[in-house]
Amino acid sequence: MDRKVKGITIMEVLVVMAIIAILASASILGLRNLVQRERLYSAMTQVANDLKEVQFRSMSSNMVWGVRFCANQSQYKIFAVDPATVVGGCPRDAEPSCTNDSTTQRLVSLPPGVLPQANYYVLFDRRGYPLNWNCGIGALSITLSNSYGSRTVIVDRVGRIRYE
């Protein structure tokens, strides 16, 4: 009498486990890229919304408001300039460097791993126009990056804020 034993062999179990391990590692890599992409997109929209808020505060108050980004720091500063120091619409004691925190109103943290690529400094006058450090009206592009890539928030010469 020839009796066959039904069941699975150890080789079959190992093959199935290897296939599961390969699929799991591929999905974890894809999930990591998805998380990094969403963090970058979240940071981009957060920066654009904060720039719009600062622009609105400048237009609705008697103060010049601004934002300062420091390269390779995961926070940026939102600040107001004292109206007594504004001469002809230009704050004379404003400091564009990242070492002066005396005017900081609020520190805003970026999502983990997202950093600005350079130092950026922008003020908004009472009409909502962006001013650079020399108090000239000008455009500004803020580039944020992480391990996924980079995104740019653009403030044009007339104060429109958009992102790419």
Short mmCIF file of C-alpha atoms in Angstrom, two decimals:
data_model
loop_
_atom_site.label_atom_id
_atom_site.label_comp_id
_atom_site.label_asym_id
_atom_site.label_seq_id
_atom_site.Cartn_x
_atom_site.Cartn_y
_atom_site.Cartn_z
CA MET A 1 0.00 0.00 0.00
CA ASP A 2 1.47 3.31 -1.21
CA ARG A 3 0.21 6.12 0.95
CA LYS A 4 0.99 9.80 0.09
CA VAL A 5 1.34 12.32 2.87
CA LYS A 6 -0.41 15.59 2.15
CA GLY A 7 1.14 18.92 3.27
CA ILE A 8 3.70 21.49 2.32
CA THR A 9 7.42 21.14 2.29
CA ILE A 10 9.96 23.37 3.96
CA MET A 11 11.15 24.51 0.52
CA GLU A 12 7.69 25.76 -0.37
CA VAL A 13 7.47 27.70 2.90
CA LEU A 14 10.88 29.33 2.27
CA VAL A 15 9.90 30.37 -1.27
CA VAL A 16 6.68 31.97 -0.03
CA MET A 17 8.54 33.79 2.75
CA ALA A 18 11.12 35.11 0.26
CA ILE A 19 8.36 36.44 -2.01
CA ILE A 20 6.65 38.15 0.95
CA ALA A 21 9.97 39.74 2.03
CA ILE A 22 10.61 41.13 -1.46
CA LEU A 23 7.11 42.62 -1.70
CA ALA A 24 7.34 44.11 1.80
CA SER A 25 10.68 45.81 1.11
CA ALA A 26 9.36 47.31 -2.14
CA SER A 27 6.26 48.66 -0.43
CA ILE A 28 8.27 50.17 2.46
CA LEU A 29 10.49 52.05 -0.01
CA GLY A 30 7.42 53.36 -1.83
CA LEU A 31 5.81 54.38 1.46
CA ARG A 32 8.94 56.29 2.51
CA ASN A 33 8.94 58.26 -0.75
CA LEU A 34 5.24 59.01 -0.30
CA VAL A 35 5.82 60.36 3.22
CA GLN A 36 8.72 62.57 2.06
CA ARG A 37 6.66 63.92 -0.87
CA GLU A 38 3.74 64.77 1.39
CA ARG A 39 6.00 66.49 3.94
CA LEU A 40 7.47 68.66 1.18
CA TYR A 41 4.02 69.52 -0.19
CA SER A 42 2.78 70.31 3.33
CA ALA A 43 5.74 72.62 3.95
CA MET A 44 5.19 74.39 0.64
CA THR A 45 1.52 75.10 1.35
CA GLN A 46 2.31 76.10 4.95
CA VAL A 47 4.91 78.65 3.79
CA ALA A 48 2.56 80.06 1.12
CA ASN A 49 -0.27 80.42 3.66
CA ASP A 50 2.00 82.09 6.22
CA LEU A 51 3.27 84.52 3.58
CA LYS A 52 -0.35 85.39 2.72
CA GLU A 53 -1.11 85.90 6.42
CA VAL A 54 1.91 88.20 6.85
CA GLN A 55 0.92 90.13 3.74
CA PHE A 56 -2.62 90.56 5.09
CA ARG A 57 -1.31 91.70 8.49
CA SER A 58 0.85 94.32 6.78
CA MET A 59 -2.10 95.63 4.79
CA SER A 60 -4.50 95.66 7.75
CA SER A 61 -2.22 97.14 10.39
CA ASN A 62 0.12 100.09 10.71
CA MET A 63 3.17 97.84 10.84
CA VAL A 64 5.51 96.29 8.33
CA TRP A 65 5.51 92.51 8.68
CA GLY A 66 8.08 90.10 7.33
CA VAL A 67 9.37 86.56 7.17
CA ARG A 68 12.97 85.37 7.53
CA PHE A 69 14.17 81.94 6.41
CA CYS A 70 17.61 80.73 7.40
CA ALA A 71 19.40 78.11 5.30
CA ASN A 72 19.44 74.62 6.79
CA GLN A 73 17.21 75.54 9.73
CA SER A 74 13.89 73.80 10.21
CA GLN A 75 12.17 76.97 11.48
CA TYR A 76 11.39 80.35 10.02
CA LYS A 77 10.60 83.61 11.76
CA ILE A 78 7.54 85.83 11.37
CA PHE A 79 8.12 89.31 12.71
CA ALA A 80 6.74 92.83 12.81
CA VAL A 81 8.83 95.96 12.49
CA ASP A 82 8.19 98.85 14.86
CA PRO A 83 6.46 101.69 12.95
CA ALA A 84 8.75 104.24 14.64
CA THR A 85 11.72 102.78 12.77
CA VAL A 86 10.05 102.93 9.35
CA VAL A 87 11.27 105.82 7.21
CA GLY A 88 9.58 106.23 3.85
CA GLY A 89 8.07 102.75 4.04
CA CYS A 90 11.46 101.14 4.67
CA PRO A 91 12.46 99.85 8.12
CA ARG A 92 15.96 101.16 8.79
CA ASP A 93 16.86 98.88 11.68
CA ALA A 94 15.67 95.64 10.12
CA GLU A 95 18.33 92.98 10.08
CA PRO A 96 18.30 90.38 7.31
CA SER A 97 20.80 88.04 8.93
CA CYS A 98 19.70 84.98 10.80
CA THR A 99 21.46 85.97 14.02
CA ASN A 100 19.06 88.76 15.02
CA ASP A 101 16.01 87.40 16.82
CA SER A 102 14.96 90.61 18.58
CA THR A 103 12.02 91.21 16.24
CA THR A 104 10.70 87.65 16.21
CA GLN A 105 6.95 87.43 16.82
CA ARG A 106 6.58 83.74 16.08
CA LEU A 107 8.77 80.80 15.15
CA VAL A 108 7.18 78.35 12.74
CA SER A 109 8.55 74.82 12.38
CA LEU A 110 8.74 73.08 9.04
CA PRO A 111 7.88 69.38 8.74
CA PRO A 112 10.74 67.00 9.64
CA GLY A 113 13.46 66.84 7.01
CA VAL A 114 12.31 69.91 5.04
CA LEU A 115 14.77 72.81 4.91
CA PRO A 116 15.09 76.07 2.95
CA GLN A 117 18.02 75.99 0.54
CA ALA A 118 19.26 79.54 1.25
CA ASN A 119 18.61 82.58 3.45
CA TYR A 120 15.45 84.43 2.43
CA TYR A 121 14.14 87.69 3.80
CA VAL A 122 10.96 89.45 2.75
CA LEU A 123 8.91 92.33 4.13
CA PHE A 124 5.45 93.42 3.03
CA ASP A 125 4.52 97.10 2.92
CA ARG A 126 1.08 98.53 3.69
CA ARG A 127 -0.06 97.91 0.11
CA GLY A 128 0.97 94.25 0.23
CA TYR A 129 4.00 94.66 -2.03
CA PRO A 130 7.06 92.59 -1.13
CA LEU A 131 10.20 94.44 -0.16
CA ASN A 132 13.67 92.94 -0.17
CA TRP A 133 16.45 93.87 2.24
CA ASN A 134 17.27 97.03 0.26
CA CYS A 135 13.56 97.94 0.48
CA GLY A 136 13.15 97.69 -3.23
CA ILE A 137 10.05 96.04 -4.60
CA GLY A 138 11.07 92.72 -5.99
CA ALA A 139 10.19 89.12 -6.56
CA LEU A 140 11.24 86.32 -4.26
CA SER A 141 11.50 82.56 -4.72
CA ILE A 142 11.75 80.38 -1.61
CA THR A 143 13.03 76.90 -2.40
CA LEU A 144 12.31 74.14 0.11
CA SER A 145 13.92 70.72 -0.21
CA ASN A 146 14.15 67.31 1.40
CA SER A 147 15.28 63.83 0.36
CA TYR A 148 12.38 63.58 -2.12
CA GLY A 149 13.18 66.76 -4.08
CA SER A 150 12.49 70.48 -3.95
CA ARG A 151 9.52 72.84 -4.30
CA THR A 152 9.39 76.60 -4.76
CA VAL A 153 7.09 79.26 -3.29
CA ILE A 154 7.09 82.38 -5.45
CA VAL A 155 6.20 85.93 -4.39
CA ASP A 156 6.07 88.12 -7.48
CA ARG A 157 6.67 91.88 -7.70
CA VAL A 158 3.03 92.81 -7.06
CA GLY A 159 2.58 90.47 -4.10
CA ARG A 160 0.92 87.43 -5.68
CA ILE A 161 1.94 84.26 -3.87
CA ARG A 162 1.97 80.93 -5.66
CA TYR A 163 3.89 77.67 -5.54
CA GLU A 164 5.29 75.17 -8.00
#
